[in-house]
Tab-separated table of C-alpha atoms and ligand atoms in Angstrom:
chain	number	residue	atom	x	y	z
A	18	MET	CA	-55.595	-39.122	29.820
A	19	ALA	CA	-53.086	-37.832	32.370
A	20	ARG	CA	-51.511	-34.510	31.469
A	21	ARG	CA	-47.794	-34.054	30.888
A	22	ASP	CA	-45.930	-32.583	33.849
A	23	ASP	CA	-45.508	-29.182	32.186
A	24	GLU	CA	-49.250	-28.957	31.486
A	25	ARG	CA	-50.552	-29.915	34.894
A	26	LEU	CA	-52.783	-27.415	36.647
A	27	VAL	CA	-52.395	-26.860	40.380
A	28	LEU	CA	-54.640	-24.704	42.543
A	29	GLY	CA	-52.669	-23.105	45.378
A	30	ILE	CA	-54.275	-21.916	48.624
A	31	GLU	CA	-52.551	-19.666	51.150
A	32	THR	CA	-54.023	-18.721	54.552
A	33	SER	CA	-51.067	-18.935	56.946
A	34	CYS	CA	-51.281	-15.361	58.242
A	35	ASP	CA	-53.349	-12.363	57.138
A	36	GLU	CA	-53.648	-12.874	53.376
A	37	THR	CA	-56.388	-15.081	51.932
A	38	ALA	CA	-54.969	-16.143	48.575
A	39	ALA	CA	-55.636	-18.583	45.747
A	40	ALA	CA	-53.804	-19.084	42.444
A	41	VAL	CA	-53.722	-21.455	39.492
A	42	VAL	CA	-50.269	-22.399	38.159
A	43	ARG	CA	-49.526	-24.470	35.060
A	44	GLY	CA	-46.473	-26.716	34.927
A	45	GLY	CA	-45.193	-25.393	38.273
A	46	ARG	CA	-44.170	-22.169	36.541
A	47	PHE	CA	-46.817	-20.228	34.614
A	48	VAL	CA	-49.260	-18.288	36.770
A	49	LEU	CA	-52.750	-18.221	35.242
A	50	SER	CA	-54.277	-16.360	38.189
A	51	ASN	CA	-53.043	-14.942	41.494
A	52	VAL	CA	-55.823	-13.575	43.716
A	53	ILE	CA	-54.959	-12.055	47.109
A	54	ALA	CA	-57.352	-10.566	49.672
A	55	SER	CA	-55.327	-8.732	52.273
A	56	GLN	CA	-56.715	-8.225	55.785
A	57	HIS	CA	-54.486	-5.238	56.592
A	58	ASP	CA	-57.489	-2.979	57.154
A	59	LEU	CA	-58.860	-5.384	59.796
A	60	HIS	CA	-55.627	-5.493	61.802
A	61	ALA	CA	-54.356	-1.929	61.324
A	62	GLU	CA	-55.837	-0.515	64.541
A	63	TYR	CA	-54.036	-3.250	66.564
A	64	ARG	CA	-50.707	-2.667	64.726
A	65	GLY	CA	-50.308	-6.414	64.301
A	66	VAL	CA	-52.217	-9.490	63.200
A	67	VAL	CA	-54.944	-10.617	65.633
A	68	PRO	CA	-55.220	-14.422	65.171
A	69	GLU	CA	-58.942	-14.703	65.964
A	70	ILE	CA	-59.851	-11.918	63.525
A	71	ALA	CA	-57.569	-13.448	60.883
A	72	SER	CA	-59.113	-16.919	60.972
A	73	ARG	CA	-62.676	-15.563	60.888
A	74	ALA	CA	-61.836	-13.411	57.870
A	75	HIS	CA	-60.234	-16.384	56.076
A	76	ALA	CA	-63.383	-18.451	56.671
A	77	GLU	CA	-65.541	-15.701	55.137
A	78	ARG	CA	-63.288	-15.096	52.141
A	79	ILE	CA	-61.837	-18.446	51.117
A	80	THR	CA	-64.705	-19.602	48.873
A	81	PRO	CA	-65.042	-16.390	46.823
A	82	ILE	CA	-61.255	-16.112	46.515
A	83	VAL	CA	-60.917	-19.672	45.176
A	84	GLN	CA	-63.828	-19.042	42.789
A	85	ALA	CA	-62.152	-15.857	41.573
A	86	ALA	CA	-58.841	-17.672	40.993
A	87	LEU	CA	-60.532	-20.405	38.936
A	88	ARG	CA	-62.575	-17.831	36.998
A	89	GLU	CA	-59.547	-15.660	36.241
A	90	ALA	CA	-57.598	-18.729	35.081
A	91	GLY	CA	-60.552	-19.755	32.907
A	92	ILE	CA	-60.720	-23.294	34.245
A	93	SER	CA	-63.233	-25.373	36.164
A	94	LEU	CA	-62.676	-27.329	39.369
A	95	GLY	CA	-62.814	-30.618	37.461
A	96	GLU	CA	-59.806	-29.621	35.318
A	97	LEU	CA	-57.407	-29.386	38.268
A	98	ASP	CA	-54.673	-31.997	38.631
A	99	ALA	CA	-53.929	-31.039	42.230
A	100	VAL	CA	-54.762	-28.741	45.104
A	101	ALA	CA	-51.820	-27.494	47.187
A	102	MET	CA	-52.303	-25.551	50.398
A	103	SER	CA	-49.989	-24.099	53.052
A	104	CYS	CA	-50.233	-26.379	56.048
A	105	ARG	CA	-47.298	-25.051	58.124
A	106	PRO	CA	-45.957	-22.861	59.716
A	107	GLY	CA	-48.322	-20.046	60.644
A	108	LEU	CA	-51.303	-19.119	62.762
A	109	ILE	CA	-53.026	-22.416	63.466
A	110	GLY	CA	-56.606	-21.128	63.184
A	111	SER	CA	-55.764	-19.478	59.843
A	112	LEU	CA	-53.954	-22.525	58.443
A	113	LEU	CA	-56.877	-24.774	59.361
A	114	VAL	CA	-59.217	-22.753	57.143
A	115	GLY	CA	-56.992	-23.255	54.083
A	116	VAL	CA	-56.291	-26.906	54.875
A	117	SER	CA	-60.011	-27.661	55.276
A	118	ALA	CA	-60.825	-25.829	52.042
A	119	GLY	CA	-58.046	-27.692	50.193
A	120	LYS	CA	-59.278	-31.077	51.413
A	121	ALA	CA	-62.876	-30.332	50.455
A	122	LEU	CA	-61.887	-29.128	46.970
A	123	ALA	CA	-59.578	-32.093	46.320
A	124	TRP	CA	-62.182	-34.559	47.550
A	125	ALA	CA	-64.946	-32.996	45.480
A	126	SER	CA	-62.854	-32.746	42.292
A	127	GLY	CA	-60.800	-35.923	42.524
A	128	ALA	CA	-57.572	-33.890	42.269
A	129	ALA	CA	-54.433	-34.859	44.205
A	130	LEU	CA	-53.916	-33.029	47.509
A	131	VAL	CA	-50.612	-31.766	48.885
A	132	GLY	CA	-49.752	-29.818	52.028
A	133	VAL	CA	-46.925	-27.316	51.556
A	134	ASP	CA	-44.491	-25.594	53.938
A	135	HIS	CA	-45.111	-21.850	53.569
A	136	VAL	CA	-41.495	-20.796	54.239
A	137	ARG	CA	-40.074	-23.281	51.718
A	138	ALA	CA	-42.622	-21.995	49.211
A	139	HIS	CA	-41.210	-18.439	49.486
A	140	LEU	CA	-37.973	-19.858	48.033
A	141	VAL	CA	-39.628	-20.839	44.737
A	142	ALA	CA	-41.457	-17.504	44.318
A	143	GLY	CA	-38.678	-16.366	41.966
A	144	LEU	CA	-39.284	-19.373	39.705
A	145	VAL	CA	-42.834	-18.466	38.661
A	146	GLU	CA	-43.997	-15.919	36.124
A	147	ARG	CA	-47.259	-14.646	34.691
A	148	GLU	CA	-48.295	-16.460	31.543
A	149	THR	CA	-49.247	-13.136	30.018
A	150	SER	CA	-47.617	-10.559	32.179
A	151	PRO	CA	-49.690	-7.611	33.419
A	152	VAL	CA	-46.622	-6.286	35.236
A	153	SER	CA	-44.713	-3.439	33.703
A	154	GLU	CA	-42.145	-4.184	31.040
A	155	SER	CA	-39.307	-2.991	33.283
A	156	GLN	CA	-40.354	-5.310	36.131
A	157	HIS	CA	-40.563	-8.134	33.654
A	158	ARG	CA	-37.061	-7.427	32.399
A	159	GLU	CA	-35.864	-7.298	36.004
A	160	SER	CA	-37.286	-10.787	36.621
A	161	ARG	CA	-35.825	-12.150	33.453
A	162	GLN	CA	-32.314	-10.972	34.108
A	163	ALA	CA	-31.741	-14.034	36.262
A	164	ASP	CA	-30.552	-16.960	34.212
A	165	CYS	CA	-32.087	-19.413	36.671
A	166	PHE	CA	-35.443	-17.755	36.044
A	167	GLY	CA	-37.484	-19.947	33.744
A	168	GLY	CA	-38.707	-22.449	36.283
A	169	ARG	CA	-35.342	-24.045	36.986
A	170	ALA	CA	-32.624	-22.945	39.351
A	171	ALA	CA	-29.019	-24.072	39.357
A	172	PHE	CA	-28.296	-26.210	42.408
A	173	PRO	CA	-26.755	-26.298	44.934
A	174	ALA	CA	-28.153	-22.905	45.767
A	175	LEU	CA	-28.261	-20.492	48.660
A	176	GLY	CA	-31.725	-19.491	49.879
A	177	LEU	CA	-32.874	-16.374	51.706
A	178	VAL	CA	-36.306	-15.845	53.279
A	179	VAL	CA	-36.952	-12.345	54.645
A	180	SER	CA	-40.494	-11.725	55.842
A	181	GLY	CA	-42.584	-10.524	58.755
A	182	GLY	CA	-42.126	-13.845	60.544
A	183	HIS	CA	-38.834	-15.233	59.214
A	184	THR	CA	-35.274	-14.229	58.425
A	185	SER	CA	-33.341	-17.339	57.419
A	186	VAL	CA	-30.545	-18.537	55.154
A	187	TYR	CA	-30.563	-22.002	53.568
A	188	ARG	CA	-28.465	-24.298	51.416
A	189	LEU	CA	-30.638	-26.097	48.879
A	190	THR	CA	-29.805	-29.137	46.764
A	191	SER	CA	-33.218	-28.944	45.057
A	192	SER	CA	-36.357	-26.878	45.576
A	193	LEU	CA	-37.503	-29.619	47.970
A	194	GLU	CA	-34.281	-30.465	49.831
A	195	MET	CA	-32.659	-27.862	52.038
A	196	THR	CA	-30.715	-27.273	55.225
A	197	ARG	CA	-31.228	-24.172	57.319
A	198	LEU	CA	-27.867	-22.487	57.856
A	199	GLY	CA	-29.044	-19.709	60.173
A	200	GLY	CA	-31.925	-17.529	61.206
A	201	THR	CA	-32.916	-14.702	63.477
A	202	ILE	CA	-32.426	-15.148	67.196
A	203	ASP	CA	-34.997	-12.445	68.014
A	204	ASP	CA	-37.084	-10.265	65.654
A	205	ALA	CA	-37.584	-11.035	61.960
A	206	ILE	CA	-36.438	-8.272	59.612
A	207	GLY	CA	-40.019	-7.455	58.500
A	208	GLU	CA	-41.068	-7.242	62.143
A	209	ALA	CA	-38.241	-4.736	62.747
A	210	TYR	CA	-39.485	-2.698	59.753
A	211	ASP	CA	-43.036	-2.744	61.126
A	212	LYS	CA	-41.895	-1.705	64.614
A	213	VAL	CA	-39.754	1.138	63.282
A	214	ALA	CA	-42.795	2.291	61.301
A	215	ALA	CA	-44.883	2.206	64.505
A	216	VAL	CA	-42.262	4.295	66.366
A	217	LEU	CA	-42.505	6.856	63.554
A	218	GLY	CA	-46.313	6.816	63.692
A	219	LEU	CA	-46.707	5.210	60.245
A	220	ASP	CA	-49.482	2.790	59.304
A	221	PHE	CA	-49.323	-1.023	59.582
A	222	PRO	CA	-47.691	-2.898	57.894
A	223	GLY	CA	-45.015	-0.262	57.779
A	224	GLY	CA	-42.257	-1.952	55.760
A	225	PRO	CA	-43.286	-0.455	52.401
A	226	LEU	CA	-43.756	3.008	54.001
A	227	VAL	CA	-40.311	2.963	55.624
A	228	ASP	CA	-38.888	1.880	52.259
A	229	LEU	CA	-40.657	4.792	50.557
A	230	LEU	CA	-39.500	7.395	53.107
A	231	ALA	CA	-35.936	6.051	52.913
A	232	GLN	CA	-35.998	6.950	49.202
A	233	THR	CA	-36.924	10.601	49.865
A	234	PRO	CA	-34.562	12.786	47.797
A	235	GLY	CA	-31.893	14.191	50.122
A	236	ALA	CA	-32.496	11.621	52.907
A	237	ASP	CA	-29.239	11.120	54.820
A	238	GLU	CA	-28.579	7.401	55.360
A	239	ARG	CA	-25.457	8.171	57.425
A	240	ARG	CA	-27.012	10.622	59.864
A	241	PHE	CA	-27.698	7.915	62.462
A	242	SER	CA	-25.091	5.205	62.926
A	243	PHE	CA	-27.459	2.405	63.831
A	244	PRO	CA	-25.856	-0.927	64.769
A	245	VAL	CA	-25.426	-3.666	62.163
A	246	SER	CA	-25.434	-6.950	64.045
A	247	ARG	CA	-22.714	-9.315	62.949
A	248	LEU	CA	-22.936	-12.005	65.669
A	249	SER	CA	-19.465	-13.061	64.626
A	250	HIS	CA	-19.150	-16.155	66.810
A	251	GLY	CA	-21.636	-18.911	67.505
A	252	PRO	CA	-21.540	-21.035	70.655
A	253	GLY	CA	-18.977	-23.374	69.086
A	254	GLY	CA	-16.721	-20.503	68.079
A	255	ASP	CA	-17.831	-20.846	64.449
A	256	GLN	CA	-18.915	-17.954	62.323
A	257	THR	CA	-22.653	-17.902	62.709
A	258	LEU	CA	-25.203	-17.228	60.014
A	259	ASN	CA	-27.768	-16.115	62.572
A	260	PHE	CA	-29.351	-12.661	62.578
A	261	SER	CA	-30.436	-10.252	65.293
A	262	PHE	CA	-32.622	-7.193	64.708
A	263	SER	CA	-33.747	-6.277	68.226
A	264	GLY	CA	-30.682	-4.084	68.953
A	265	LEU	CA	-31.244	-2.147	65.750
A	266	LYS	CA	-34.933	-1.698	66.576
A	267	THR	CA	-34.105	-0.395	70.080
A	268	ALA	CA	-31.476	1.984	68.679
A	269	VAL	CA	-34.130	3.486	66.388
A	270	LEU	CA	-36.567	3.755	69.308
A	271	TYR	CA	-33.989	5.690	71.378
A	272	ALA	CA	-33.005	7.916	68.452
A	273	VAL	CA	-36.657	8.866	67.913
A	274	LYS	CA	-38.082	8.962	71.444
A	275	GLY	CA	-34.883	9.848	73.304
A	276	VAL	CA	-32.707	7.722	75.585
A	277	PRO	CA	-34.530	6.991	78.876
A	278	GLY	CA	-32.851	8.869	81.758
A	279	ALA	CA	-30.247	10.511	79.501
A	280	ARG	CA	-28.813	13.752	80.854
A	281	ASP	CA	-26.776	14.655	77.788
A	282	GLY	CA	-29.553	16.225	75.799
A	283	LYS	CA	-30.538	13.065	73.884
A	284	GLY	CA	-34.221	13.907	73.944
A	285	ALA	CA	-36.961	13.041	71.496
A	286	LEU	CA	-36.396	13.837	67.838
A	287	GLU	CA	-38.712	16.378	66.275
A	288	MET	CA	-40.933	14.444	63.861
A	289	THR	CA	-40.356	16.541	60.761
A	290	ASP	CA	-40.535	14.892	57.328
A	291	ALA	CA	-36.781	15.348	56.891
A	292	ASN	CA	-35.976	13.709	60.255
A	293	LYS	CA	-38.292	10.776	59.519
A	294	ALA	CA	-36.671	10.285	56.121
A	295	ASP	CA	-33.173	10.280	57.699
A	296	VAL	CA	-34.241	7.714	60.325
A	297	CYS	CA	-35.766	5.464	57.640
A	298	ALA	CA	-32.748	5.744	55.326
A	299	SER	CA	-30.289	5.049	58.172
A	300	PHE	CA	-32.364	2.119	59.456
A	301	GLN	CA	-32.758	0.643	55.969
A	302	ARG	CA	-29.018	0.875	55.353
A	303	ALA	CA	-28.293	-1.033	58.598
A	304	ALA	CA	-31.041	-3.658	58.109
A	305	VAL	CA	-30.050	-4.477	54.533
A	306	SER	CA	-26.327	-4.501	55.442
A	307	ALA	CA	-27.041	-7.112	58.129
A	308	VAL	CA	-28.595	-9.372	55.481
A	309	MET	CA	-25.817	-8.842	52.945
A	310	ILE	CA	-23.082	-9.557	55.518
A	311	LYS	CA	-24.635	-12.950	56.294
A	312	LEU	CA	-25.120	-13.781	52.635
A	313	GLU	CA	-21.467	-13.009	51.973
A	314	ARG	CA	-20.510	-15.239	54.892
A	315	ALA	CA	-22.799	-18.031	53.602
A	316	ARG	CA	-21.215	-17.799	50.151
A	317	ALA	CA	-17.714	-18.030	51.619
A	318	MET	CA	-18.742	-21.111	53.616
A	319	HIS	CA	-20.552	-22.730	50.655
A	320	PRO	CA	-18.621	-21.652	47.539
A	321	GLU	CA	-20.130	-24.535	45.540
A	322	CYS	CA	-23.513	-22.748	45.447
A	323	GLN	CA	-24.428	-21.504	41.982
A	324	SER	CA	-27.515	-19.437	42.574
A	325	LEU	CA	-29.561	-17.534	45.119
A	326	LEU	CA	-33.262	-18.190	45.619
A	327	CYS	CA	-35.049	-15.616	47.730
A	328	GLY	CA	-38.509	-14.624	48.827
A	329	GLY	CA	-40.701	-13.107	51.514
A	330	GLY	CA	-42.278	-9.676	51.888
A	331	VAL	CA	-38.972	-7.870	52.447
A	332	THR	CA	-37.683	-8.962	49.002
A	333	ALA	CA	-40.047	-6.209	47.797
A	334	ASN	CA	-37.651	-3.713	49.418
A	335	SER	CA	-36.003	-1.392	46.901
A	336	ARG	CA	-32.580	-1.343	48.526
A	337	LEU	CA	-32.446	-5.087	49.170
A	338	ARG	CA	-33.425	-5.805	45.540
A	339	ARG	CA	-30.679	-3.487	44.298
A	340	GLU	CA	-28.032	-4.954	46.576
A	341	LEU	CA	-28.993	-8.588	45.885
A	342	THR	CA	-28.838	-7.940	42.149
A	343	ALA	CA	-25.416	-6.281	42.376
A	344	TRP	CA	-24.029	-8.926	44.760
A	345	CYS	CA	-25.137	-11.861	42.598
A	346	GLY	CA	-23.712	-10.125	39.528
A	347	LYS	CA	-20.372	-9.613	41.290
A	348	HIS	CA	-20.149	-13.274	42.319
A	349	SER	CA	-21.618	-14.730	39.098
A	350	LEU	CA	-24.535	-16.261	40.993
A	351	SER	CA	-27.884	-16.672	39.250
A	352	LEU	CA	-30.568	-14.758	41.091
A	353	ALA	CA	-34.204	-15.876	41.361
A	354	LEU	CA	-35.716	-12.637	42.648
A	355	PRO	CA	-39.531	-12.797	42.782
A	356	ALA	CA	-41.553	-10.308	40.737
A	357	MET	CA	-43.198	-7.819	43.119
A	358	GLU	CA	-46.577	-9.592	43.177
A	359	PHE	CA	-44.912	-12.836	44.365
A	360	CYS	CA	-42.812	-11.309	47.195
A	361	LEU	CA	-45.599	-10.980	49.750
A	362	ASP	CA	-47.652	-13.970	50.856
A	363	ASN	CA	-49.334	-15.446	47.773
A	364	ALA	CA	-50.721	-18.762	46.586
A	365	ALA	CA	-48.788	-18.993	43.302
A	366	MET	CA	-45.662	-19.986	45.235
A	367	ILE	CA	-47.704	-22.588	47.151
A	368	ALA	CA	-48.968	-24.120	43.886
A	369	ALA	CA	-45.429	-24.033	42.439
A	370	LEU	CA	-43.913	-25.919	45.378
A	371	GLY	CA	-46.903	-28.302	45.518
A	372	HIS	CA	-46.324	-29.097	41.834
A	373	ARG	CA	-42.671	-29.939	42.488
A	374	ALA	CA	-43.512	-32.090	45.534
A	375	LEU	CA	-46.095	-34.056	43.564
A	376	ALA	CA	-43.808	-34.443	40.542
A	377	SER	CA	-41.165	-35.959	42.834
A	378	ARG	CA	-43.722	-38.398	44.225
A	379	SER	CA	-45.311	-39.335	40.872
A	380	TRP	CA	-48.452	-37.417	41.855
A	381	ARG	CA	-49.314	-39.505	44.870
A	382	GLY	CA	-50.664	-36.794	47.118
A	383	ASP	CA	-51.254	-36.526	50.827
A	384	ALA	CA	-54.124	-38.417	52.428
A	385	LEU	CA	-57.213	-36.461	53.442
A	386	SER	CA	-55.930	-36.811	57.017
A	387	VAL	CA	-53.130	-34.268	56.334
A	388	THR	CA	-53.351	-31.495	58.902
A	389	ALA	CA	-52.030	-28.078	59.853
A	390	SER	CA	-49.113	-27.335	62.141
A	391	ALA	CA	-48.167	-23.980	63.666
A	392	SER	CA	-44.450	-24.750	63.470
A	393	GLY	CA	-42.422	-25.454	60.345
A	394	THR	CA	-40.018	-28.130	59.232
A	395	VAL	CA	-37.082	-25.944	58.254
A	396	GLY	CA	-37.540	-22.943	60.566
B	106	KG4	O1	-43.990	-12.559	53.382
B	106	KG4	P1	-44.951	-11.635	54.030
B	106	KG4	O2	-46.108	-11.131	53.210
B	106	KG4	O3	-45.602	-12.269	55.300
B	106	KG4	C1	-44.948	-13.125	56.175
B	106	KG4	O4	-44.843	-14.348	55.871
B	106	KG4	O5	-44.474	-12.581	57.191
B	106	KG4	O6	-44.094	-10.401	54.605
B	106	KG4	C2	-44.688	-9.302	55.221
B	106	KG4	C3	-43.595	-8.373	55.718
B	106	KG4	C4	-44.128	-7.227	56.591
B	106	KG4	O7	-43.334	-7.164	57.759
B	106	KG4	C5	-43.922	-6.005	55.701
B	106	KG4	O8	-43.726	-4.803	56.421
B	106	KG4	C6	-42.685	-6.395	54.935
B	106	KG4	O9	-42.895	-7.765	54.623
B	106	KG4	N1	-42.509	-5.607	53.695
B	106	KG4	C7	-41.457	-4.789	53.462
B	106	KG4	C8	-41.674	-4.186	52.188
B	106	KG4	N2	-42.855	-4.690	51.691
B	106	KG4	C9	-43.334	-5.568	52.626
B	106	KG4	N3	-40.388	-4.492	54.222
B	106	KG4	C10	-39.494	-3.617	53.711
B	106	KG4	N4	-39.641	-2.999	52.506
B	106	KG4	C11	-40.704	-3.252	51.720
B	106	KG4	N5	-40.832	-2.657	50.532
B	107	ZN	ZN1	-44.726	-15.456	54.202
């Protein structure tokens, strides 16, 4: 007998970049398992993801990771109602590994198959929760403070994706229907974090390390007045919701390495712990301000929005989490802020969006001919 919608079990698969991940989610909301094998160690010496290395590692890891996710969830392949996998956007060789695995598993088990847009999936990461939470009580309380948490958000909603590859703002009428209001015209915010970390000689990916140094007691976030891009006018004279992080990144480079050809004593900064902490705190203040300015602008342009859905690796950032929470409180917006384990690339969000897509289509899935695409549908 077919299961009720809130009991359906979906296996999610995520291989769009450098995380091989699989998860089982019940009812589009409760996470029974969330297994992630990061490849950071393989790419660290190149200070960025090497596509060929990434796809080979996915091919080696995908089967044991899926097995681990099923084992941890305590279910067998035959019990799955659907298999959802990221099929766009991302590194094409990496996506193809997950798409092929998803097809094989759906075909072998008789489960429905659905291809999911990875960036859209980040927006539902705040709508899932552990069935029995291993996260700390305080993190759990933090997740629960949002009144749209609980699997349902209030629409229309604003959406924010901040990751290593994307920095975009959306207006959503459901978790499946959205319009992109703006995005970065150069670097993504996570990319800027990683490049600043590289300039400071920190490991890859550097976002979490910059965040940590920025929180050093006594760090002076006003020591360097790094630029906060506002991009106040679009080509049509409208207020734009686009972002730019390359100017900020270059300003940090010059502050640390010195301004090329400068004769006014602006040489390289001594790399003491205190100087590094000041650079990180000042950079973090500027980067997060740039996001908050655009969110405020989006809210003013779309006052009918009732909540904010957000996701992507940079939603793990301590300052951004604090400011998003305060801003939503001030404007009485519900906030779906992902628990820490669902900020970075993960397969629980893929299963959650796959569940919603299938529910809207009465569980008629994609044909086995579904394929991967390097580019996305919503940017
Ligand atoms: O969503 P994600 O795992 O992958 C992409 O889809 O890009 O995001 C990874 C990005 C990296 O750039 C990483 O440095 C950044 O998220 N990141 C952070 C933090 N944790 C991860 N950036 C700032 N602060 C953090 N705490
Ligand atoms: Zn991502």
